[in-house]
Amino acid sequence: MGLVARSAEAAGIPTLCLASALDITRAVNPPRAAFLDFPLGHTAGKPGDPELQRTILADALSSFASMAAPGTVRALPYRWSEDEDWKAKAFAEGDDRTARVDTPQYQTEEDRRKAEGNSPPSCPVCR
Amino acid sequence: MAPVDYIPRIRDNYARLGYKPYNWVFNGIPPPWAPLAKPLSECRLGLAASGGVYVTGQVAFHHKDDTSIRDIPTDVDTKDLRATHFAYDLSVARRDPNVVFPIDPLRRLVREGFLGALAGTFQSFMGGIYSTRRVSEELAPKLVSRFLEEKADIVLLVPV
């Protein structure tokens, strides 16, 4: 996402990365970043907690006005839980990722049916 | 407790599994900087997120260096959002897509007057593209054109 941030910024659009992996964020070095110390997959808050999501977004977005130097990373003050057991486990062992296949991976079969019904004809002369 | 250091942790873990080392990007070149031109309450916000979110009816992302993007109308019914990805636990995002695609809190911030407006569409894509060249030559230019077409004054980027 650092490359996307840099491209947008070079085109004149201010950006802010909201991110949960501090070392990766520092490595890609975007113009502005707000760091939320939550497990990966929860970049914008906790599920089913609209108040916290709203607070996190407003706090992060306020960085647009407060940050003054390129490469600034601001730590947001929210904690995932009282204990931090999740940190010991995250990506520590094994590989839970699924195979990297190159066909569309639908959440549901119904999604597949709807999308395939919406697709343009595959044969160019049939258009 | 200190934040997780993902780069050494993933490097060590994958080395134990016998994988080829992943080439992490370390960008020592100072980032460009576009100053904020007006207050947030007057800004039109764009968003790009890499959690693999799509709207039911759209073609889903695939999981192998997919550099395509999906335009998500910002008046979308949150119930119609879906998530697909190979590298993070999808159960949470499928229950509440706002954790990786914060559409509801952003709509609320517009209603509250904190933000001026949202772009007509937000952009979604699939993270985990292993080719830096394809990100910089294919994906980033497409996203930036969409931000410009949507007349976004500022853009929030939400990686996973």
PDB file of C-alpha atoms in Angstrom:
ATOM      1  CA  MET A   1       0.000   0.000   0.000  1.00  0.00           C
ATOM      2  CA  GLY A   2       3.050   2.257   0.406  1.00  0.00           C
ATOM      3  CA  LEU A   3       3.476   2.376  -3.368  1.00  0.00           C
ATOM      4  CA  VAL A   4      -0.184   3.329  -3.850  1.00  0.00           C
ATOM      5  CA  ALA A   5       0.160   6.080  -1.228  1.00  0.00           C
ATOM      6  CA  ARG A   6       3.261   7.466  -2.902  1.00  0.00           C
ATOM      7  CA  SER A   7       1.624   7.425  -6.364  1.00  0.00           C
ATOM      8  CA  ALA A   8      -1.464   9.257  -5.119  1.00  0.00           C
ATOM      9  CA  GLU A   9       0.591  11.793  -3.225  1.00  0.00           C
ATOM     10  CA  ALA A  10       2.791  12.429  -6.282  1.00  0.00           C
ATOM     11  CA  ALA A  11      -0.460  13.124  -8.199  1.00  0.00           C
ATOM     12  CA  GLY A  12      -1.336  15.785  -5.598  1.00  0.00           C
ATOM     13  CA  ILE A  13      -3.729  13.801  -3.383  1.00  0.00           C
ATOM     14  CA  PRO A  14      -2.943  13.666   0.356  1.00  0.00           C
ATOM     15  CA  THR A  15      -3.194  10.099   1.710  1.00  0.00           C
ATOM     16  CA  LEU A  16      -3.303   8.382   5.074  1.00  0.00           C
ATOM     17  CA  CYS A  17      -2.591   4.675   5.603  1.00  0.00           C
ATOM     18  CA  LEU A  18      -4.494   3.081   8.471  1.00  0.00           C
ATOM     19  CA  ALA A  19      -2.379   0.034   9.249  1.00  0.00           C
ATOM     20  CA  SER A  20      -1.899  -2.728  11.826  1.00  0.00           C
ATOM     21  CA  ALA A  21       1.629  -3.922  11.033  1.00  0.00           C
ATOM     22  CA  LEU A  22       4.011  -1.268  12.322  1.00  0.00           C
ATOM     23  CA  ASP A  23       7.272  -2.685  10.992  1.00  0.00           C
ATOM     24  CA  ILE A  24       5.838  -3.344   7.518  1.00  0.00           C
ATOM     25  CA  THR A  25       4.380   0.194   7.463  1.00  0.00           C
ATOM     26  CA  ARG A  26       7.740   1.702   8.425  1.00  0.00           C
ATOM     27  CA  ALA A  27       9.451  -0.416   5.752  1.00  0.00           C
ATOM     28  CA  VAL A  28       7.178   0.780   2.920  1.00  0.00           C
ATOM     29  CA  ASN A  29       7.392   4.300   4.380  1.00  0.00           C
ATOM     30  CA  PRO A  30       4.154   5.998   3.227  1.00  0.00           C
ATOM     31  CA  PRO A  31       3.631   9.776   3.517  1.00  0.00           C
ATOM     32  CA  ARG A  32       1.217   9.534   6.485  1.00  0.00           C
ATOM     33  CA  ALA A  33       0.239   6.519   8.580  1.00  0.00           C
ATOM     34  CA  ALA A  34      -1.868   5.829  11.656  1.00  0.00           C
ATOM     35  CA  PHE A  35      -0.946   2.590  13.416  1.00  0.00           C
ATOM     36  CA  LEU A  36      -3.685   0.554  15.117  1.00  0.00           C
ATOM     37  CA  ASP A  37      -2.170  -2.204  17.280  1.00  0.00           C
ATOM     38  CA  PHE A  38      -4.852  -4.825  16.477  1.00  0.00           C
ATOM     39  CA  PRO A  39      -4.493  -8.325  14.988  1.00  0.00           C
ATOM     40  CA  LEU A  40      -4.228  -8.412  11.176  1.00  0.00           C
ATOM     41  CA  GLY A  41      -7.657  -8.559   9.553  1.00  0.00           C
ATOM     42  CA  HIS A  42      -9.009  -5.826  11.901  1.00  0.00           C
ATOM     43  CA  THR A  43      -7.328  -2.778  10.345  1.00  0.00           C
ATOM     44  CA  ALA A  44     -10.330  -0.527  10.996  1.00  0.00           C
ATOM     45  CA  GLY A  45     -11.587  -1.833  14.349  1.00  0.00           C
ATOM     46  CA  LYS A  46     -13.501  -4.586  16.065  1.00  0.00           C
ATOM     47  CA  PRO A  47     -16.458  -6.353  14.415  1.00  0.00           C
ATOM     48  CA  GLY A  48     -19.896  -5.287  15.584  1.00  0.00           C
ATOM     49  CA  ASP A  49     -18.556  -2.266  17.503  1.00  0.00           C
ATOM     50  CA  PRO A  50     -19.665   0.768  15.463  1.00  0.00           C
ATOM     51  CA  GLU A  51     -18.800   3.232  18.250  1.00  0.00           C
ATOM     52  CA  LEU A  52     -15.178   2.084  18.401  1.00  0.00           C
ATOM     53  CA  GLN A  53     -14.978   1.956  14.587  1.00  0.00           C
ATOM     54  CA  ARG A  54     -16.243   5.553  14.406  1.00  0.00           C
ATOM     55  CA  THR A  55     -13.776   6.698  17.089  1.00  0.00           C
ATOM     56  CA  ILE A  56     -10.831   4.994  15.394  1.00  0.00           C
ATOM     57  CA  LEU A  57     -11.689   6.436  11.975  1.00  0.00           C
ATOM     58  CA  ALA A  58     -12.203   9.975  13.287  1.00  0.00           C
ATOM     59  CA  ASP A  59      -8.972   9.807  15.285  1.00  0.00           C
ATOM     60  CA  ALA A  60      -6.993   8.415  12.352  1.00  0.00           C
ATOM     61  CA  LEU A  61      -8.434  10.955   9.876  1.00  0.00           C
ATOM     62  CA  SER A  62      -7.552  13.846  12.189  1.00  0.00           C
ATOM     63  CA  SER A  63      -3.927  13.008  11.280  1.00  0.00           C
ATOM     64  CA  PHE A  64      -4.510  14.656   7.901  1.00  0.00           C
ATOM     65  CA  ALA A  65      -4.671  17.992   9.694  1.00  0.00           C
ATOM     66  CA  SER A  66      -2.029  17.346  12.371  1.00  0.00           C
ATOM     67  CA  MET A  67       0.815  15.666  10.483  1.00  0.00           C
ATOM     68  CA  ALA A  68       3.398  17.997   9.036  1.00  0.00           C
ATOM     69  CA  ALA A  69       6.282  15.832   7.785  1.00  0.00           C
ATOM     70  CA  PRO A  70       6.461  13.047   5.186  1.00  0.00           C
ATOM     71  CA  GLY A  71       6.956   9.590   6.684  1.00  0.00           C
ATOM     72  CA  THR A  72       5.122  10.297   9.948  1.00  0.00           C
ATOM     73  CA  VAL A  73       3.599   7.246  11.686  1.00  0.00           C
ATOM     74  CA  ARG A  74       1.238   8.004  14.561  1.00  0.00           C
ATOM     75  CA  ALA A  75       0.305   5.285  17.062  1.00  0.00           C
ATOM     76  CA  LEU A  76      -3.416   5.279  17.907  1.00  0.00           C
ATOM     77  CA  PRO A  77      -4.149   4.668  21.611  1.00  0.00           C
ATOM     78  CA  TYR A  78      -6.631   1.736  21.306  1.00  0.00           C
ATOM     79  CA  ARG A  79      -5.931  -1.721  22.712  1.00  0.00           C
ATOM     80  CA  TRP A  80      -7.338  -4.984  21.352  1.00  0.00           C
ATOM     81  CA  SER A  81      -7.624  -6.598  24.797  1.00  0.00           C
ATOM     82  CA  GLU A  82      -6.324  -6.264  28.346  1.00  0.00           C
ATOM     83  CA  ASP A  83      -3.918  -9.128  27.851  1.00  0.00           C
ATOM     84  CA  GLU A  84      -1.915  -9.266  24.653  1.00  0.00           C
ATOM     85  CA  ASP A  85      -1.780 -13.018  24.126  1.00  0.00           C
ATOM     86  CA  TRP A  86      -2.707 -12.610  20.461  1.00  0.00           C
ATOM     87  CA  LYS A  87       0.699 -11.037  19.805  1.00  0.00           C
ATOM     88  CA  ALA A  88       2.607 -14.176  20.715  1.00  0.00           C
ATOM     89  CA  LYS A  89       0.567 -16.278  18.276  1.00  0.00           C
ATOM     90  CA  ALA A  90       0.268 -14.036  15.206  1.00  0.00           C
ATOM     91  CA  PHE A  91       2.122 -15.635  12.257  1.00  0.00           C
ATOM     92  CA  ALA A  92       4.441 -17.371  14.727  1.00  0.00           C
ATOM     93  CA  GLU A  93       4.155 -20.860  13.286  1.00  0.00           C
ATOM     94  CA  GLY A  94       2.535 -22.796  10.483  1.00  0.00           C
ATOM     95  CA  ASP A  95       0.854 -21.334   7.419  1.00  0.00           C
ATOM     96  CA  ASP A  96      -2.915 -20.785   7.420  1.00  0.00           C
ATOM     97  CA  ARG A  97      -3.043 -19.183   3.996  1.00  0.00           C
ATOM     98  CA  THR A  98      -5.109 -20.819   1.275  1.00  0.00           C
ATOM     99  CA  ALA A  99      -3.724 -21.796  -2.152  1.00  0.00           C
ATOM    100  CA  ARG A 100      -3.089 -18.889  -4.506  1.00  0.00           C
ATOM    101  CA  VAL A 101      -5.369 -19.902  -7.367  1.00  0.00           C
ATOM    102  CA  ASP A 102      -6.050 -17.657 -10.363  1.00  0.00           C
ATOM    103  CA  THR A 103      -9.822 -18.119 -10.716  1.00  0.00           C
ATOM    104  CA  PRO A 104     -12.421 -15.934  -8.914  1.00  0.00           C
ATOM    105  CA  GLN A 105     -12.864 -17.034  -5.294  1.00  0.00           C
ATOM    106  CA  TYR A 106     -16.465 -16.271  -4.310  1.00  0.00           C
ATOM    107  CA  GLN A 107     -17.668 -16.017  -0.732  1.00  0.00           C
ATOM    108  CA  THR A 108     -20.800 -17.933  -1.719  1.00  0.00           C
ATOM    109  CA  GLU A 109     -22.047 -19.979  -4.671  1.00  0.00           C
ATOM    110  CA  GLU A 110     -24.923 -17.518  -4.970  1.00  0.00           C
ATOM    111  CA  ASP A 111     -22.358 -14.757  -5.606  1.00  0.00           C
ATOM    112  CA  ARG A 112     -20.868 -16.877  -8.374  1.00  0.00           C
ATOM    113  CA  ARG A 113     -24.239 -17.390 -10.042  1.00  0.00           C
ATOM    114  CA  LYS A 114     -25.071 -13.679  -9.879  1.00  0.00           C
ATOM    115  CA  ALA A 115     -21.665 -12.616 -11.219  1.00  0.00           C
ATOM    116  CA  GLU A 116     -21.632 -15.146 -14.026  1.00  0.00           C
ATOM    117  CA  GLY A 117     -25.135 -14.047 -15.005  1.00  0.00           C
ATOM    118  CA  ASN A 118     -23.838 -10.459 -15.162  1.00  0.00           C
ATOM    119  CA  SER A 119     -20.737 -11.246 -17.208  1.00  0.00           C
ATOM    120  CA  PRO A 120     -20.499 -10.022 -20.777  1.00  0.00           C
ATOM    121  CA  PRO A 121     -20.417 -12.752 -23.432  1.00  0.00           C
ATOM    122  CA  SER A 122     -16.962 -14.301 -23.670  1.00  0.00           C
ATOM    123  CA  CYS A 123     -17.075 -14.431 -27.468  1.00  0.00           C
ATOM    124  CA  PRO A 124     -16.207 -11.000 -28.928  1.00  0.00           C
ATOM    125  CA  VAL A 125     -18.317 -11.453 -32.086  1.00  0.00           C
ATOM    126  CA  CYS A 126     -21.387 -12.213 -29.938  1.00  0.00           C
ATOM    127  CA  ARG A 127     -21.520  -8.689 -28.486  1.00  0.00           C
TER     128      ARG A 127
ATOM    129  CA  MET B   1       3.596  -4.950  24.983  1.00  0.00           C
ATOM    130  CA  ALA B   2       5.545  -3.795  21.935  1.00  0.00           C
ATOM    131  CA  PRO B   3       3.939  -4.150  18.490  1.00  0.00           C
ATOM    132  CA  VAL B   4       4.507  -7.451  16.654  1.00  0.00           C
ATOM    133  CA  ASP B   5       7.576  -7.423  14.393  1.00  0.00           C
ATOM    134  CA  TYR B   6       5.972  -9.208  11.457  1.00  0.00           C
ATOM    135  CA  ILE B   7       8.904  -9.122   9.042  1.00  0.00           C
ATOM    136  CA  PRO B   8      11.412 -11.173  11.131  1.00  0.00           C
ATOM    137  CA  ARG B   9       8.626 -13.379  12.482  1.00  0.00           C
ATOM    138  CA  ILE B  10       7.271 -14.277   9.031  1.00  0.00           C
ATOM    139  CA  ARG B  11      10.799 -14.648   7.638  1.00  0.00           C
ATOM    140  CA  ASP B  12      11.759 -17.132  10.391  1.00  0.00           C
ATOM    141  CA  ASN B  13       8.477 -19.011  10.212  1.00  0.00           C
ATOM    142  CA  TYR B  14       8.614 -19.453   6.440  1.00  0.00           C
ATOM    143  CA  ALA B  15      12.299 -20.419   6.579  1.00  0.00           C
ATOM    144  CA  ARG B  16      11.348 -23.230   8.986  1.00  0.00           C
ATOM    145  CA  LEU B  17       8.676 -24.317   6.493  1.00  0.00           C
ATOM    146  CA  GLY B  18      11.325 -24.380   3.750  1.00  0.00           C
ATOM    147  CA  TYR B  19       9.824 -21.509   1.693  1.00  0.00           C
ATOM    148  CA  LYS B  20      11.836 -19.242  -0.551  1.00  0.00           C
ATOM    149  CA  PRO B  21      12.489 -15.937   1.317  1.00  0.00           C
ATOM    150  CA  TYR B  22       9.965 -13.192   0.520  1.00  0.00           C
ATOM    151  CA  ASN B  23      11.436  -9.909  -0.729  1.00  0.00           C
ATOM    152  CA  TRP B  24      10.075  -7.268   1.632  1.00  0.00           C
ATOM    153  CA  VAL B  25       9.991  -3.721   0.282  1.00  0.00           C
ATOM    154  CA  PHE B  26      12.205  -1.305   2.238  1.00  0.00           C
ATOM    155  CA  ASN B  27      11.688   2.144   0.791  1.00  0.00           C
ATOM    156  CA  GLY B  28      14.419   4.495   1.968  1.00  0.00           C
ATOM    157  CA  ILE B  29      13.423   7.202  -0.501  1.00  0.00           C
ATOM    158  CA  PRO B  30      11.510   9.927   1.389  1.00  0.00           C
ATOM    159  CA  PRO B  31       7.814   9.806   0.411  1.00  0.00           C
ATOM    160  CA  PRO B  32       6.255  12.604  -1.661  1.00  0.00           C
ATOM    161  CA  TRP B  33       3.951  14.965   0.208  1.00  0.00           C
ATOM    162  CA  ALA B  34       0.768  16.697  -0.936  1.00  0.00           C
ATOM    163  CA  PRO B  35      -0.389  19.168   1.737  1.00  0.00           C
ATOM    164  CA  LEU B  36      -3.998  19.199   2.905  1.00  0.00           C
ATOM    165  CA  ALA B  37      -5.680  22.046   1.014  1.00  0.00           C
ATOM    166  CA  LYS B  38      -8.827  22.537   3.124  1.00  0.00           C
ATOM    167  CA  PRO B  39     -10.443  21.415   6.381  1.00  0.00           C
ATOM    168  CA  LEU B  40     -11.616  17.790   6.619  1.00  0.00           C
ATOM    169  CA  SER B  41     -15.198  19.038   6.967  1.00  0.00           C
ATOM    170  CA  GLU B  42     -14.917  20.318   3.374  1.00  0.00           C
ATOM    171  CA  CYS B  43     -13.007  17.341   1.947  1.00  0.00           C
ATOM    172  CA  ARG B  44     -14.361  14.646  -0.340  1.00  0.00           C
ATOM    173  CA  LEU B  45     -12.813  11.377   0.825  1.00  0.00           C
ATOM    174  CA  GLY B  46     -11.726   8.495  -1.396  1.00  0.00           C
ATOM    175  CA  LEU B  47     -10.748   5.096  -0.052  1.00  0.00           C
ATOM    176  CA  ALA B  48      -8.785   2.094  -1.280  1.00  0.00           C
ATOM    177  CA  ALA B  49      -8.620  -1.107   0.717  1.00  0.00           C
ATOM    178  CA  SER B  50      -6.763  -4.359   0.068  1.00  0.00           C
ATOM    179  CA  GLY B  51      -8.989  -6.766   1.987  1.00  0.00           C
ATOM    180  CA  GLY B  52     -10.488  -8.346  -1.143  1.00  0.00           C
ATOM    181  CA  VAL B  53     -13.975  -6.839  -0.642  1.00  0.00           C
ATOM    182  CA  TYR B  54     -16.472  -6.997  -3.522  1.00  0.00           C
ATOM    183  CA  VAL B  55     -20.208  -6.447  -3.953  1.00  0.00           C
ATOM    184  CA  THR B  56     -22.391  -9.480  -4.590  1.00  0.00           C
ATOM    185  CA  GLY B  57     -22.968  -9.543  -8.350  1.00  0.00           C
ATOM    186  CA  GLN B  58     -19.388  -8.482  -9.115  1.00  0.00           C
ATOM    187  CA  VAL B  59     -16.732 -10.974 -10.210  1.00  0.00           C
ATOM    188  CA  ALA B  60     -14.736 -11.949  -7.104  1.00  0.00           C
ATOM    189  CA  PHE B  61     -10.982 -11.502  -6.893  1.00  0.00           C
ATOM    190  CA  HIS B  62      -8.656 -14.386  -7.510  1.00  0.00           C
ATOM    191  CA  HIS B  63      -5.751 -15.084  -5.200  1.00  0.00           C
ATOM    192  CA  LYS B  64      -2.685 -15.044  -7.418  1.00  0.00           C
ATOM    193  CA  ASP B  65      -1.323 -11.548  -8.070  1.00  0.00           C
ATOM    194  CA  ASP B  66      -4.749 -10.130  -8.990  1.00  0.00           C
ATOM    195  CA  THR B  67      -4.117  -6.470  -9.875  1.00  0.00           C
ATOM    196  CA  SER B  68      -7.750  -5.720 -10.790  1.00  0.00           C
ATOM    197  CA  ILE B  69      -9.886  -3.280  -8.821  1.00  0.00           C
ATOM    198  CA  ARG B  70     -13.587  -3.183  -7.940  1.00  0.00           C
ATOM    199  CA  ASP B  71     -15.487   0.083  -7.664  1.00  0.00           C
ATOM    200  CA  ILE B  72     -17.722  -0.089  -4.600  1.00  0.00           C
ATOM    201  CA  PRO B  73     -20.546   2.504  -4.704  1.00  0.00           C
ATOM    202  CA  THR B  74     -20.460   4.396  -1.398  1.00  0.00           C
ATOM    203  CA  ASP B  75     -24.247   4.081  -1.087  1.00  0.00           C
ATOM    204  CA  VAL B  76     -23.896   0.269  -1.148  1.00  0.00           C
ATOM    205  CA  ASP B  77     -25.970  -1.760   1.294  1.00  0.00           C
ATOM    206  CA  THR B  78     -23.363  -3.099   3.751  1.00  0.00           C
ATOM    207  CA  LYS B  79     -25.178  -6.460   3.668  1.00  0.00           C
ATOM    208  CA  ASP B  80     -24.166  -6.836   0.000  1.00  0.00           C
ATOM    209  CA  LEU B  81     -20.420  -6.648   0.715  1.00  0.00           C
ATOM    210  CA  ARG B  82     -18.361  -9.838   0.496  1.00  0.00           C
ATOM    211  CA  ALA B  83     -14.726 -10.630   1.279  1.00  0.00           C
ATOM    212  CA  THR B  84     -12.220 -13.000  -0.300  1.00  0.00           C
ATOM    213  CA  HIS B  85      -8.499 -13.300   0.438  1.00  0.00           C
ATOM    214  CA  PHE B  86      -5.883 -16.021   0.793  1.00  0.00           C
ATOM    215  CA  ALA B  87      -3.882 -14.615   3.671  1.00  0.00           C
ATOM    216  CA  TYR B  88      -6.114 -13.496   6.540  1.00  0.00           C
ATOM    217  CA  ASP B  89      -8.937 -15.062   8.554  1.00  0.00           C
ATOM    218  CA  LEU B  90     -12.058 -14.024   6.624  1.00  0.00           C
ATOM    219  CA  SER B  91     -14.597 -15.027   9.261  1.00  0.00           C
ATOM    220  CA  VAL B  92     -14.496 -11.588  10.926  1.00  0.00           C
ATOM    221  CA  ALA B  93     -14.682  -9.486   7.732  1.00  0.00           C
ATOM    222  CA  ARG B  94     -17.558 -11.646   6.484  1.00  0.00           C
ATOM    223  CA  ARG B  95     -19.466 -10.924   9.686  1.00  0.00           C
ATOM    224  CA  ASP B  96     -18.662  -7.199   9.643  1.00  0.00           C
ATOM    225  CA  PRO B  97     -16.883  -5.924   6.497  1.00  0.00           C
ATOM    226  CA  ASN B  98     -16.238  -2.588   8.250  1.00  0.00           C
ATOM    227  CA  VAL B  99     -13.159  -4.120   9.921  1.00  0.00           C
ATOM    228  CA  VAL B 100     -11.333  -4.029   6.576  1.00  0.00           C
ATOM    229  CA  PHE B 101     -13.623  -1.691   4.571  1.00  0.00           C
ATOM    230  CA  PRO B 102     -14.900   1.007   6.984  1.00  0.00           C
ATOM    231  CA  ILE B 103     -17.858   2.210   4.924  1.00  0.00           C
ATOM    232  CA  ASP B 104     -20.365   2.618   7.786  1.00  0.00           C
ATOM    233  CA  PRO B 105     -18.152   4.706  10.112  1.00  0.00           C
ATOM    234  CA  LEU B 106     -17.151   6.915   7.167  1.00  0.00           C
ATOM    235  CA  ARG B 107     -20.781   7.486   6.135  1.00  0.00           C
ATOM    236  CA  ARG B 108     -21.483   8.387   9.749  1.00  0.00           C
ATOM    237  CA  LEU B 109     -18.587  10.881   9.834  1.00  0.00           C
ATOM    238  CA  VAL B 110     -20.114  12.600   6.791  1.00  0.00           C
ATOM    239  CA  ARG B 111     -23.539  12.757   8.504  1.00  0.00           C
ATOM    240  CA  GLU B 112     -21.850  14.253  11.572  1.00  0.00           C
ATOM    241  CA  GLY B 113     -20.115  16.907   9.450  1.00  0.00           C
ATOM    242  CA  PHE B 114     -16.623  15.656  10.354  1.00  0.00           C
ATOM    243  CA  LEU B 115     -16.008  14.934   6.649  1.00  0.00           C
ATOM    244  CA  GLY B 116     -17.427  16.902   3.712  1.00  0.00           C
ATOM    245  CA  ALA B 117     -18.470  13.985   1.510  1.00  0.00           C
ATOM    246  CA  LEU B 118     -17.477  10.563   0.263  1.00  0.00           C
ATOM    247  CA  ALA B 119     -16.380   9.875  -3.309  1.00  0.00           C
ATOM    248  CA  GLY B 120     -19.098   8.214  -5.417  1.00  0.00           C
ATOM    249  CA  THR B 121     -17.184   4.947  -5.325  1.00  0.00           C
ATOM    250  CA  PHE B 122     -14.454   3.493  -3.140  1.00  0.00           C
ATOM    251  CA  GLN B 123     -11.841   1.156  -4.624  1.00  0.00           C
ATOM    252  CA  SER B 124     -11.205  -2.367  -3.444  1.00  0.00           C
ATOM    253  CA  PHE B 125      -8.444  -4.717  -4.469  1.00  0.00           C
ATOM    254  CA  MET B 126      -6.691  -7.877  -3.465  1.00  0.00           C
ATOM    255  CA  GLY B 127      -3.628  -7.608  -1.304  1.00  0.00           C
ATOM    256  CA  GLY B 128      -0.731 -10.012  -1.380  1.00  0.00           C
ATOM    257  CA  ILE B 129       0.501  -9.124  -4.865  1.00  0.00           C
ATOM    258  CA  TYR B 130       4.067 -10.413  -4.729  1.00  0.00           C
ATOM    259  CA  SER B 131       5.329  -8.396  -7.715  1.00  0.00           C
ATOM    260  CA  THR B 132       6.344  -4.846  -6.745  1.00  0.00           C
ATOM    261  CA  ARG B 133       6.628  -4.036 -10.446  1.00  0.00           C
ATOM    262  CA  ARG B 134       2.998  -5.024 -11.086  1.00  0.00           C
ATOM    263  CA  VAL B 135       1.831  -2.927  -8.127  1.00  0.00           C
ATOM    264  CA  SER B 136       3.678   0.154  -9.314  1.00  0.00           C
ATOM    265  CA  GLU B 137       3.011  -0.276 -13.052  1.00  0.00           C
ATOM    266  CA  GLU B 138      -0.506  -1.750 -13.088  1.00  0.00           C
ATOM    267  CA  LEU B 139      -2.366  -1.310  -9.820  1.00  0.00           C
ATOM    268  CA  ALA B 140      -1.196   2.052  -8.454  1.00  0.00           C
ATOM    269  CA  PRO B 141      -1.815   4.018 -11.699  1.00  0.00           C
ATOM    270  CA  LYS B 142      -5.333   2.530 -12.043  1.00  0.00           C
ATOM    271  CA  LEU B 143      -6.174   3.460  -8.456  1.00  0.00           C
ATOM    272  CA  VAL B 144      -4.817   6.990  -8.787  1.00  0.00           C
ATOM    273  CA  SER B 145      -6.844   7.558 -11.984  1.00  0.00           C
ATOM    274  CA  ARG B 146      -9.969   6.471 -10.156  1.00  0.00           C
ATOM    275  CA  PHE B 147      -9.202   8.830  -7.214  1.00  0.00           C
ATOM    276  CA  LEU B 148      -8.763  11.703  -9.680  1.00  0.00           C
ATOM    277  CA  GLU B 149     -11.944  10.809 -11.626  1.00  0.00           C
ATOM    278  CA  GLU B 150     -13.816  10.658  -8.320  1.00  0.00           C
ATOM    279  CA  LYS B 151     -12.417  14.112  -7.439  1.00  0.00           C
ATOM    280  CA  ALA B 152     -11.171  12.875  -4.070  1.00  0.00           C
ATOM    281  CA  ASP B 153      -9.499  15.646  -2.028  1.00  0.00           C
ATOM    282  CA  ILE B 154      -7.955  13.080   0.347  1.00  0.00           C
ATOM    283  CA  VAL B 155      -7.645   9.291   0.263  1.00  0.00           C
ATOM    284  CA  LEU B 156      -7.678   6.808   3.125  1.00  0.00           C
ATOM    285  CA  LEU B 157      -5.756   3.587   2.450  1.00  0.00           C
ATOM    286  CA  VAL B 158      -6.643   0.477   4.423  1.00  0.00           C
ATOM    287  CA  PRO B 159      -4.249  -2.449   3.977  1.00  0.00           C
ATOM    288  CA  VAL B 160      -4.829  -5.816   5.636  1.00  0.00           C
TER     289      VAL B 160
END
